């Protein structure tokens, strides 16, 4: 086990197998209005507007929850999350969805307890029973200053904040998993000892492939939940083995053991390029 690994998940099309915003809009029958309004405002602002339209048309919070509870997810994602947690990893979410959608889905899947932190746009039910969705970063007051990210959220700044909560001596290593354009900025904030897991043939993969040298972290692409699980657990085991090797090499007392040191270590797993 290792307490030095921080695994950061995007949510839409990474943990779940669709976009939660689109899923709710489509399932409740508001796709045409959404597409009509999409060119007129930022996505985050549009989702708040759509929640107003949905409420005005008599749709309840309970109906939204039921839609979220049947959201598609690959059958190997939950085991992957549970395995990473069991191996001692600190699991976090950085998503451009919203707290109401994410918390409802995680609770329904029974995996809320595995995450130490959810970074996303605020979402709450007001006194009128309408879901409000607000920006993570209030761009009406001040810009976050990043040209790569949407105005409501810079995931790179969130990664910076998480990294800065740990001292250099803690030697935390990050594994970041994502699929979208917004996951490119945080990939540039990772260090050489970290790992980036972009979903293959999705926007972040395409951006990274234009110039992989810009990403300092080791890059491991994945296609679906099964490959995500396989690669994630391999990377976690790789880090654990490296940590054990460093511990052994730094402790000369272990040289007096009668049992060969290499026999006490788990077998290393090969990691796909």
PDB file of C-alpha atoms in Angstrom, residues 59 62 75 83 107 120 133 168 190 193 199 201:
ATOM      1  CA  UNK A  59     -40.058  18.644 -13.941  1.00  0.00           C
ATOM      2  CA  UNK A  62     -36.920  13.743  -7.993  1.00  0.00           C
ATOM      3  CA  UNK A  75     -18.728  -2.210 -15.251  1.00  0.00           C
ATOM      4  CA  UNK A  83      -8.985  -1.202  -5.758  1.00  0.00           C
ATOM      5  CA  UNK A 107     -24.309   8.017  -3.804  1.00  0.00           C
ATOM      6  CA  UNK A 120     -16.676  21.050  -9.386  1.00  0.00           C
ATOM      7  CA  UNK A 133     -25.834  25.581 -11.157  1.00  0.00           C
ATOM      8  CA  UNK A 168       8.023  18.616  -0.956  1.00  0.00           C
ATOM      9  CA  UNK A 190       1.996  17.440 -13.699  1.00  0.00           C
ATOM     10  CA  UNK A 193       7.358  11.681 -11.500  1.00  0.00           C
ATOM     11  CA  UNK A 199      -8.729   8.750 -22.910  1.00  0.00           C
ATOM     12  CA  UNK A 201      -9.301   9.538 -29.361  1.00  0.00           C
TER      13      UNK A 201
END
